[in-house]
Amino acid sequence: MGKHLRKKLGELLVDAGIVSREECSEALLEQGGSKKRLGELLVEKRICSEHDIASALSTQLGIEYVDLKVMPIEPVAVEIIPERVARKHLIVPVSVEDKDLHVAMHDPFSYEALEDAKFASGYRIKPYICTKSDIVWAIKKHYNLKASLESVVEGMASHQKVEVVQEVQDDEVDIKDLKKQSSMAPIIRMVNMIISEAVEQRASDIHLDPTSEELIVRYRIDGFLRRSFTLPKWVQGAVISRMKIMARMDIAEKRLPQDGRITVLINKSMLDLRVSTLPTKSGEKVVIRVLDTKNRCVTLDQLGIEGEDRSIFLSLIQQPQGILLVTGPTGSGKTTTLYGALSRVQGEEKNIITVEDPIEYELEGISQVPVNEKIGLTFSHTLRSILRQDPDVVMVGEMRDLETATIAMQASLTGHLVLSTLHTNNAVATITRLRNLGIPSYLIASTITGIIAQRLVRKNCPSCKKAEKGCREDLARLGMEEIGTKDLKFYRGTGCPNCGGFGYKGRTGIYEVLVLTEKMKELISDEASESVLRETALSEGTKSLAQAGMEKVLQGITSMGELLRVICTDLDFDSRRSRLAESGRQDPRALQEVHSAAS
């Protein structure tokens, strides 16, 4: 809009119904005998609020209005403008973007303020509009950041000592002022407390979720995200900056996702923190995967695989060649199972090499190679090189594509035991997945020795678990209604201080172990359908995930509700589809809803 068409402030306030034309005229007459601006006079007379004036100015000038109490302010920006300049002109630096410094201003008409800010910073100034009271509040908070943060972290400091083992050096940071702010004692204590509390609560992931008004800290415990506490919005910039510096990230880049890594020492335990940032509307979201690389490699005895299935699993990993696949959705413990297998077969007489993305646990006596796609170190490229290293056992973190799967199968044919993972719902579905990748059925039949599908279920808290009545409908959903509920005992945790009120503590695995017998291999080579393969596997004694889970329920290890949460059976989907058909809902979108619910 041209400058000559821009409405004056008084006209905007009148048009918006904030002030009357008479009130505006009186204020304009009074303004003539003073040096005050129209907005100041209207606020002094309590005709309108600071927010009304700021919003009107934003419309008049086309400059964005911001609320500093809910907008993250970057420590690096605060350090660029001296406090005396900020107080003199009532301005607050908000963020840095390339050569632009975004500054919140009470008076965007002040040429002197813009020039002083430009001279003091050396940046081009991009103004925001906000209220005078917000400016005063923000100057007090952010130019006295240490004292303000002390009040936030008071009483929050953890008793555990967190030591950053590998932290970025000063000469690696382009903006040293940001490191100075983010290395303040209160911010360090706050970040250390977030990490140490996650370790205390056995969290696998830490989530820092920015919203429009606060920064939410959540932990993923036993597969579920739980809100731990919230932090005021104004500390968001300092907390995330500290995380990014520790993880060797580009602290000036806020528009693109980044990945980094932190090594910390807590209570003599070395932890590997994998940090990921994602730009969102409310600021950068940070997710941290917590890995205890030294001490948390689970043995087979801890996995939860029992009885005959355990014996079969042990025989599969003792084979001199062939492929053993572990399948399941993300977060179902596939890699942990493979680590357990490797720890069982490792020895001085065997050369074991893995290719992983990323390396989750360090295994002594095993050569582990991390994937680095940025430099071309992909699964397939690394696997080719590994085969020239005279390996006995090779673990491939994931069969992501046809090339990787083909090389793995060639390796198994030439006398290597190959362990890997895939994302499928059950063991037999893995055959279909490999066919879809482009692997010929005859090659699948001749190379795959066994497939293990798995899920993780939460364990009932031993301190508060109580017996509960079984439900026939629940058994029917698992296809086990014939066993009845009369003499069966089911258990469920009711919640106590020991489990944080959730009724569950820890997780265990349930497994579907499929061995490719000669009959199964013939059917696969003959392109038999997935349903035929599954029927054959069950007839030969393969225990389904539902059956394996039911054993855990009857032992009181987990609850029926937890099993039904993680297991989606074909019977479950079919029953829902039948109920829809009976009710006359034949809309394809309705069937899609049921399919999504079952998935």
XYZ file of C-alpha atoms in Angstrom:
599
model
C 0.000 0.000 0.000
C 1.358 3.427 -0.920
C 2.405 5.805 1.823
C -0.226 8.405 0.833
C -2.988 5.818 1.341
C -1.838 4.754 4.816
C -4.336 5.666 7.508
C -3.227 7.657 10.509
C -3.194 6.082 13.960
C -6.215 8.057 15.182
C -8.286 7.009 12.178
C -7.406 3.338 12.710
C -8.435 3.504 16.379
C -11.721 5.210 15.505
C -12.490 2.763 12.681
C -11.773 -0.156 15.034
C -14.206 1.266 17.609
C -11.465 1.522 20.235
C -11.862 5.278 20.700
C -14.608 7.687 19.711
C -14.042 10.476 17.232
C -14.549 13.051 20.011
C -11.953 11.353 22.270
C -9.495 11.265 19.403
C -10.030 14.942 18.585
C -9.515 15.965 22.206
C -6.312 13.968 22.425
C -5.020 15.498 19.176
C -5.667 19.012 20.529
C -3.820 18.169 23.734
C -0.969 16.644 21.737
C -0.386 19.970 20.032
C 0.835 21.501 23.282
C 3.079 18.570 24.278
C 5.856 16.409 22.907
C 3.971 13.213 23.557
C 2.672 10.940 20.840
C -1.041 10.385 20.366
C -0.838 6.797 21.573
C 0.866 7.790 24.827
C -1.827 10.376 25.584
C -4.657 7.924 24.921
C -3.067 5.333 27.228
C -2.432 7.934 29.966
C -6.096 8.971 29.790
C -7.039 5.271 29.964
C -9.087 5.643 26.816
C -7.367 2.573 25.362
C -4.685 0.078 26.316
C -1.043 -0.334 25.302
C -2.038 -3.426 23.374
C -4.647 -1.453 21.387
C -2.036 1.128 20.382
C 0.584 -1.473 19.459
C -1.900 -3.440 17.347
C -3.038 -0.282 15.565
C 0.567 0.751 14.862
C 1.241 -2.739 13.525
C -1.645 -2.328 11.068
C -0.642 1.232 10.182
C 3.029 0.503 9.504
C 2.823 -3.112 8.352
C 5.221 -4.174 11.118
C 4.572 -7.409 13.045
C 3.293 -7.140 16.615
C 4.888 -9.505 19.154
C 4.227 -10.473 22.758
C 7.641 -10.730 24.431
C 6.284 -12.817 27.311
C 5.516 -15.709 24.968
C 8.187 -15.133 22.325
C 11.539 -16.937 22.736
C 14.368 -14.412 22.900
C 17.776 -15.628 21.808
C 20.680 -14.986 24.202
C 22.937 -14.182 21.241
C 20.628 -11.331 20.217
C 20.521 -9.884 23.741
C 24.324 -9.823 23.888
C 24.573 -7.828 20.646
C 22.806 -4.709 21.982
C 24.245 -3.212 25.209
C 21.823 -2.841 28.097
C 22.280 0.948 28.220
C 21.140 1.236 24.584
C 18.167 -1.036 25.219
C 17.060 0.991 28.267
C 17.657 4.352 26.611
C 15.448 3.585 23.598
C 13.179 0.931 25.151
C 14.156 -1.762 22.662
C 14.810 -5.496 23.072
C 16.811 -7.555 20.548
C 14.903 -10.780 19.779
C 16.760 -12.883 17.207
C 19.552 -12.934 14.639
C 19.034 -14.096 11.067
C 22.000 -13.786 8.711
C 22.877 -10.055 8.806
C 19.513 -8.996 10.230
C 18.869 -8.269 13.900
C 15.177 -8.425 14.821
C 14.397 -5.836 17.497
C 11.173 -5.294 19.449
C 10.411 -1.559 19.796
C 7.941 0.512 21.740
C 8.308 3.420 19.308
C 8.991 2.308 15.716
C 9.006 5.986 14.613
C 12.201 6.654 16.562
C 14.912 7.189 13.949
C 17.484 7.707 16.713
C 16.688 4.299 18.253
C 17.052 2.523 14.905
C 20.365 4.243 14.146
C 21.816 3.604 17.614
C 20.848 -0.061 17.424
C 22.390 -0.350 13.962
C 25.611 1.345 15.106
C 25.907 -0.726 18.311
C 25.284 -4.058 16.607
C 26.667 -3.743 13.105
C 23.509 -5.485 11.825
C 20.591 -4.350 9.713
C 17.679 -3.665 12.056
C 14.315 -5.319 11.402
C 11.747 -3.909 13.877
C 8.865 -5.582 15.694
C 6.215 -3.631 17.593
C 5.314 -4.407 21.192
C 4.032 -2.623 24.304
C 6.137 -0.456 26.582
C 5.399 -2.628 29.623
C 6.548 -5.742 27.712
C 9.796 -3.981 26.792
C 10.481 -3.032 30.421
C 9.686 -6.601 31.586
C 11.920 -8.182 28.918
C 14.882 -5.885 29.671
C 14.638 -6.799 33.355
C 14.485 -10.540 32.576
C 16.998 -10.903 29.784
C 19.632 -8.360 30.796
C 19.616 -9.906 34.264
C 19.348 -13.416 32.889
C 21.461 -15.056 35.558
C 19.347 -13.755 38.442
C 16.095 -14.496 36.574
C 17.156 -18.043 35.787
C 18.196 -18.637 39.386
C 14.582 -18.074 40.428
C 13.369 -20.616 37.845
C 15.842 -23.378 38.748
C 15.541 -22.821 42.491
C 14.674 -26.152 44.014
C 15.006 -27.931 40.649
C 18.676 -28.886 40.784
C 19.198 -32.655 40.730
C 21.493 -34.391 43.197
C 23.171 -36.194 40.290
C 26.278 -34.688 38.768
C 26.213 -34.357 34.986
C 29.557 -33.921 33.270
C 29.773 -33.169 29.559
C 32.624 -35.314 28.265
C 32.828 -33.898 24.765
C 31.819 -30.287 24.489
C 32.447 -27.840 21.682
C 35.576 -25.716 21.986
C 35.434 -21.927 21.956
C 37.205 -21.608 18.626
C 34.519 -23.793 17.002
C 31.765 -21.283 17.750
C 31.248 -18.368 15.415
C 29.062 -16.498 17.908
C 31.012 -16.629 21.170
C 28.534 -14.427 22.997
C 25.883 -17.125 22.728
C 28.195 -19.632 24.384
C 28.753 -17.151 27.200
C 25.014 -16.788 27.829
C 24.221 -20.479 27.453
C 27.080 -21.433 29.771
C 25.665 -19.509 32.720
C 25.451 -21.599 35.876
C 21.618 -21.491 36.134
C 21.138 -22.598 32.514
C 23.711 -25.378 32.927
C 21.917 -26.573 36.079
C 18.571 -26.462 34.312
C 19.769 -28.524 31.335
C 21.660 -30.935 33.598
C 18.528 -31.417 35.668
C 16.498 -32.245 32.540
C 19.054 -34.893 31.532
C 19.617 -36.385 34.990
C 15.903 -36.647 35.741
C 15.414 -38.493 32.446
C 18.065 -40.992 33.523
C 16.483 -41.383 36.983
C 13.108 -42.145 35.416
C 14.585 -44.630 32.874
C 13.508 -42.461 29.938
C 14.527 -43.497 26.442
C 13.861 -40.035 24.961
C 13.632 -36.426 26.101
C 11.236 -34.070 24.305
C 11.463 -30.277 24.544
C 8.212 -29.065 22.975
C 7.789 -25.313 22.429
C 4.242 -23.955 22.457
C 2.975 -20.411 22.066
C 3.186 -19.818 25.822
C 5.659 -22.265 27.396
C 8.340 -24.904 26.901
C 7.099 -28.390 27.795
C 9.538 -31.089 28.922
C 8.367 -34.676 28.374
C 10.054 -38.060 28.855
C 9.314 -41.295 27.001
C 9.167 -43.997 29.663
C 8.269 -47.596 28.787
C 7.158 -46.420 25.357
C 4.821 -43.650 26.572
C 5.446 -39.901 26.617
C 4.826 -38.323 30.009
C 4.875 -34.604 30.770
C 7.426 -33.897 33.487
C 7.258 -30.120 33.900
C 6.974 -26.847 32.000
C 9.360 -23.918 31.738
C 8.445 -20.280 31.049
C 8.641 -19.306 27.410
C 11.341 -16.717 27.950
C 13.924 -19.380 28.942
C 13.360 -21.335 25.704
C 16.111 -19.601 23.735
C 18.739 -20.118 26.432
C 17.849 -23.793 27.090
C 17.805 -24.790 23.423
C 20.991 -22.827 22.738
C 22.736 -24.729 25.534
C 21.562 -28.054 24.073
C 22.777 -27.100 20.591
C 26.183 -26.002 21.822
C 26.650 -29.248 23.757
C 25.652 -31.220 20.635
C 28.068 -29.327 18.343
C 25.276 -27.884 16.226
C 25.177 -24.657 14.234
C 23.704 -22.330 16.829
C 22.937 -19.624 14.270
C 20.830 -21.951 12.090
C 17.224 -22.115 13.267
C 15.403 -22.632 9.964
C 16.649 -26.149 9.149
C 16.562 -29.453 11.087
C 19.885 -30.494 12.635
C 21.360 -33.585 14.273
C 24.067 -33.738 16.921
C 25.522 -35.849 19.689
C 26.487 -35.311 23.337
C 28.500 -37.627 25.570
C 27.816 -37.134 29.279
C 28.912 -38.849 32.495
C 26.237 -39.374 35.172
C 26.980 -41.388 38.309
C 29.972 -43.009 36.593
C 27.756 -44.094 33.664
C 28.692 -42.883 30.199
C 25.628 -41.843 28.226
C 25.353 -41.072 24.526
C 22.688 -38.454 23.754
C 21.519 -38.217 20.134
C 20.049 -34.744 19.629
C 17.646 -33.738 16.858
C 16.139 -30.288 16.300
C 13.139 -29.399 14.148
C 11.973 -25.848 13.386
C 8.300 -25.318 14.278
C 5.980 -22.326 14.408
C 6.679 -21.853 18.122
C 10.451 -22.371 17.921
C 12.862 -25.277 17.643
C 11.599 -28.620 18.964
C 14.355 -30.784 20.439
C 14.242 -34.570 20.841
C 17.089 -36.398 22.590
C 17.557 -40.179 22.452
C 19.240 -41.413 25.643
C 21.609 -44.342 25.099
C 23.675 -46.007 27.804
C 26.219 -47.404 25.365
C 28.344 -49.187 27.953
C 25.960 -50.844 30.373
C 22.561 -51.392 28.829
C 23.214 -54.107 26.266
C 20.506 -56.622 27.126
C 21.357 -60.315 27.278
C 19.095 -63.048 25.940
C 18.087 -63.894 29.492
C 16.667 -60.378 29.892
C 14.807 -60.166 26.586
C 11.782 -62.168 27.668
C 12.072 -64.959 25.096
C 11.353 -68.216 26.908
C 10.839 -71.958 26.623
C 10.906 -73.634 23.231
C 11.121 -70.298 21.397
C 14.341 -69.528 23.272
C 15.848 -72.870 22.231
C 14.885 -72.252 18.595
C 16.342 -68.755 18.715
C 19.636 -70.064 20.108
C 19.840 -72.692 17.376
C 19.208 -70.069 14.681
C 22.032 -67.781 15.832
C 24.433 -70.741 16.027
C 23.990 -71.532 12.312
C 27.178 -71.101 10.254
C 25.312 -69.305 7.461
C 21.926 -67.966 6.445
C 19.848 -64.922 7.341
C 17.959 -64.322 10.570
C 15.518 -61.408 10.399
C 13.926 -59.602 13.331
C 10.781 -57.661 12.430
C 8.375 -55.274 14.069
C 7.428 -51.578 14.131
C 9.770 -48.786 15.187
C 10.535 -48.955 18.896
C 9.679 -52.639 19.294
C 13.194 -53.612 20.427
C 14.483 -55.222 17.216
C 18.016 -53.852 17.515
C 18.173 -54.812 21.195
C 17.314 -58.390 20.261
C 20.106 -58.433 17.663
C 22.562 -57.082 20.226
C 21.506 -59.840 22.589
C 22.177 -62.400 19.841
C 25.607 -60.918 19.085
C 26.608 -60.910 22.753
C 25.709 -64.599 22.835
C 27.746 -65.678 19.769
C 30.766 -63.399 20.132
C 34.152 -64.893 20.930
C 37.799 -64.642 19.975
C 37.348 -67.298 17.311
C 34.735 -65.228 15.426
C 35.029 -62.034 13.401
C 31.776 -60.118 13.927
C 31.120 -56.832 12.109
C 28.038 -54.619 12.247
C 26.827 -51.698 10.131
C 24.357 -49.508 12.014
C 22.513 -46.193 11.855
C 23.284 -45.200 14.563
C 25.384 -47.410 16.843
C 23.170 -47.696 19.928
C 25.380 -49.783 22.232
C 29.104 -50.476 22.149
C 29.910 -54.196 22.097
C 33.378 -55.228 23.188
C 35.192 -57.454 20.715
C 32.866 -56.533 17.821
C 33.698 -54.142 14.963
C 30.867 -51.631 14.621
C 30.578 -49.304 11.611
C 28.250 -46.260 11.683
C 26.402 -45.326 8.489
C 27.180 -41.854 7.142
C 25.087 -41.182 4.064
C 26.453 -37.633 3.712
C 29.771 -39.062 2.539
C 28.298 -42.046 0.736
C 28.819 -44.565 3.537
C 25.460 -46.293 3.048
C 24.328 -49.721 4.234
C 24.953 -51.291 0.839
C 28.349 -49.653 0.286
C 29.550 -50.587 3.782
C 28.229 -54.134 3.478
C 30.288 -54.715 0.323
C 33.416 -53.602 2.157
C 32.596 -55.728 5.208
C 32.491 -58.868 3.059
C 36.146 -58.256 2.163
C 37.027 -58.258 5.886
C 36.641 -62.054 6.302
C 33.596 -61.872 8.641
C 31.902 -64.835 10.285
C 28.825 -62.902 11.436
C 27.469 -59.693 9.896
C 24.733 -57.528 11.392
C 22.981 -55.061 9.089
C 20.960 -52.521 11.066
C 18.109 -52.515 8.541
C 17.339 -53.913 5.070
C 16.143 -50.645 3.617
C 16.371 -51.356 -0.108
C 16.816 -53.995 -2.776
C 20.569 -53.437 -3.086
C 21.232 -53.990 0.631
C 18.954 -57.038 0.766
C 20.577 -58.569 -2.334
C 24.118 -58.164 -0.960
C 23.032 -59.631 2.398
C 21.573 -62.665 0.669
C 24.692 -63.159 -1.415
C 26.716 -62.992 1.796
C 24.590 -65.708 3.392
C 25.075 -67.956 0.335
C 28.860 -67.616 0.612
C 29.083 -68.853 4.193
C 28.185 -65.922 6.435
C 25.568 -65.616 9.154
C 23.665 -62.379 8.538
C 21.416 -60.709 11.123
C 19.147 -57.828 10.157
C 15.784 -56.112 10.729
C 12.689 -55.199 8.717
C 9.485 -53.317 9.466
C 6.589 -55.798 9.151
C 3.595 -56.711 11.323
C 4.318 -60.429 11.699
C 6.870 -63.044 10.693
C 5.117 -64.315 7.544
C 4.474 -60.771 6.285
C 8.265 -60.452 6.000
C 8.200 -62.804 3.002
C 5.765 -60.477 1.231
C 7.905 -57.462 2.134
C 11.026 -59.061 0.627
C 9.089 -59.938 -2.527
C 7.912 -56.336 -2.773
C 11.538 -55.187 -2.508
C 12.239 -57.248 -5.622
C 13.896 -60.333 -4.103
C 13.010 -63.530 -6.050
C 11.054 -66.085 -4.008
C 13.583 -68.846 -4.683
C 16.364 -66.667 -3.218
C 14.265 -65.919 -0.116
C 13.649 -69.644 0.391
C 17.316 -70.567 0.018
C 18.782 -67.856 2.288
C 16.336 -67.107 5.138
C 16.684 -69.541 8.038
C 14.362 -67.860 10.514
C 12.200 -64.797 11.143
C 11.334 -63.357 14.538
C 8.470 -60.869 14.914
C 8.353 -59.030 18.200
C 6.605 -56.393 20.286
C 7.333 -54.757 23.623
C 4.667 -54.812 26.336
C 4.778 -52.951 29.619
C 5.149 -55.097 32.715
C 2.699 -54.869 35.600
C 4.179 -53.008 38.543
C 5.013 -55.709 41.137
C 4.121 -53.357 43.992
C 0.529 -52.663 42.962
C -0.640 -55.376 40.571
C -3.987 -56.909 41.453
C -6.180 -59.644 40.018
C -8.969 -58.625 37.640
C -11.757 -60.456 35.898
C -11.183 -61.714 32.374
C -13.431 -60.642 29.526
C -14.660 -63.062 26.860
C -14.676 -60.308 24.252
C -10.988 -59.656 24.848
C -10.205 -63.340 24.358
C -12.304 -63.346 21.197
C -10.259 -60.478 19.795
C -7.173 -62.644 20.216
C -8.919 -65.679 18.700
C -8.788 -67.550 22.027
C -12.402 -67.505 23.201
C -12.356 -71.306 23.505
C -10.121 -71.214 26.589
C -12.794 -69.405 28.640
C -12.252 -67.123 31.612
C -13.679 -69.156 34.496
C -10.466 -70.484 36.038
C -8.027 -67.915 34.617
C -6.399 -65.141 36.635
C -5.494 -61.878 34.976
C -3.531 -59.082 36.665
C -3.207 -55.346 36.204
C -1.216 -52.658 37.996
C -3.443 -50.120 39.730
C -0.843 -47.399 40.204
C 1.427 -46.554 43.128
C 4.438 -44.324 43.956
C 6.805 -47.063 42.782
C 5.487 -46.843 39.193
C 4.556 -43.157 39.179
C 0.858 -43.994 39.295
C 0.817 -45.714 35.894
C 0.529 -49.333 37.035
C 3.421 -50.460 34.837
C 7.171 -50.512 35.325
C 9.605 -51.774 32.723
C 8.953 -53.696 29.514
C 9.457 -57.194 28.168
C 9.295 -58.745 24.731
C 6.772 -61.084 23.146
C 8.007 -63.105 20.186
C 6.725 -64.984 17.156
C 9.540 -67.320 16.083
C 9.211 -68.719 12.556
C 11.643 -71.363 11.307
C 11.648 -71.911 7.546
C 11.122 -75.656 7.308
C 11.452 -77.546 4.050
C 7.694 -77.337 3.524
C 7.715 -73.567 4.091
C 10.618 -73.135 1.676
C 8.763 -75.109 -1.003
C 5.668 -72.966 -0.573
C 7.727 -69.750 -0.733
C 9.490 -70.936 -3.915
C 6.067 -71.772 -5.416
C 4.897 -68.177 -4.747
C 2.347 -69.241 -2.129
C 0.217 -66.435 -0.738
C 0.793 -64.880 2.673
C -2.386 -66.447 4.097
C -1.308 -69.941 2.993
C 2.150 -69.416 4.481
C 0.680 -68.227 7.776
C -1.711 -71.171 8.042
C 1.140 -73.575 7.359
C 3.396 -71.899 9.948
C 0.709 -72.112 12.640
C -0.039 -75.745 11.770
C 3.656 -76.552 12.183
C 3.688 -75.156 15.700
C 4.701 -71.520 15.269
C 3.379 -69.541 18.214
C 1.712 -66.270 17.151
C 2.359 -62.939 18.840
C -1.098 -63.124 20.395
C -0.372 -66.556 21.860
C 3.044 -65.483 23.146
C 1.496 -62.397 24.695
C -1.274 -64.399 26.286
C 1.328 -66.504 28.082
C 2.723 -63.306 29.635
C -0.793 -62.279 30.666
C -1.486 -65.619 32.356
C 1.851 -65.384 34.177
C 0.810 -61.984 35.544
C 3.734 -60.270 33.798
C 1.492 -57.926 31.809
C -2.204 -57.089 31.559
C -4.779 -58.036 28.942
C -5.322 -54.350 28.179
C -1.624 -53.845 27.494
C -1.504 -56.887 25.217
C -4.501 -55.683 23.222
C -2.852 -52.257 22.919
C 0.197 -53.608 21.122
C -1.313 -56.560 19.251
C -3.542 -56.001 16.239
C -4.806 -59.328 14.938
C -6.514 -60.141 11.670
C -9.442 -61.445 13.729
C -9.732 -58.059 15.423
C -9.934 -56.242 12.113
C -12.330 -58.787 10.609
C -14.695 -58.499 13.580
C -14.760 -54.717 13.323
C -15.385 -54.912 9.586
C -18.249 -57.396 10.200
C -19.846 -55.083 12.735
C -19.706 -52.245 10.247
C -21.279 -54.370 7.524
C -24.070 -55.430 9.880
C -24.806 -51.808 10.742
C -25.132 -50.957 7.067
C -22.151 -48.619 6.968
C -20.691 -49.493 3.589
C -18.997 -46.130 3.064
C -15.390 -46.898 1.974
C -14.209 -44.056 4.199
C -15.734 -45.835 7.217
C -13.864 -49.023 6.381
C -10.696 -46.968 6.058
C -11.288 -45.608 9.578
C -11.538 -49.130 10.947
C -8.421 -50.211 9.095
C -6.530 -47.231 10.529
C -7.749 -48.060 14.035
C -6.671 -51.656 13.658
C -3.248 -50.615 12.382
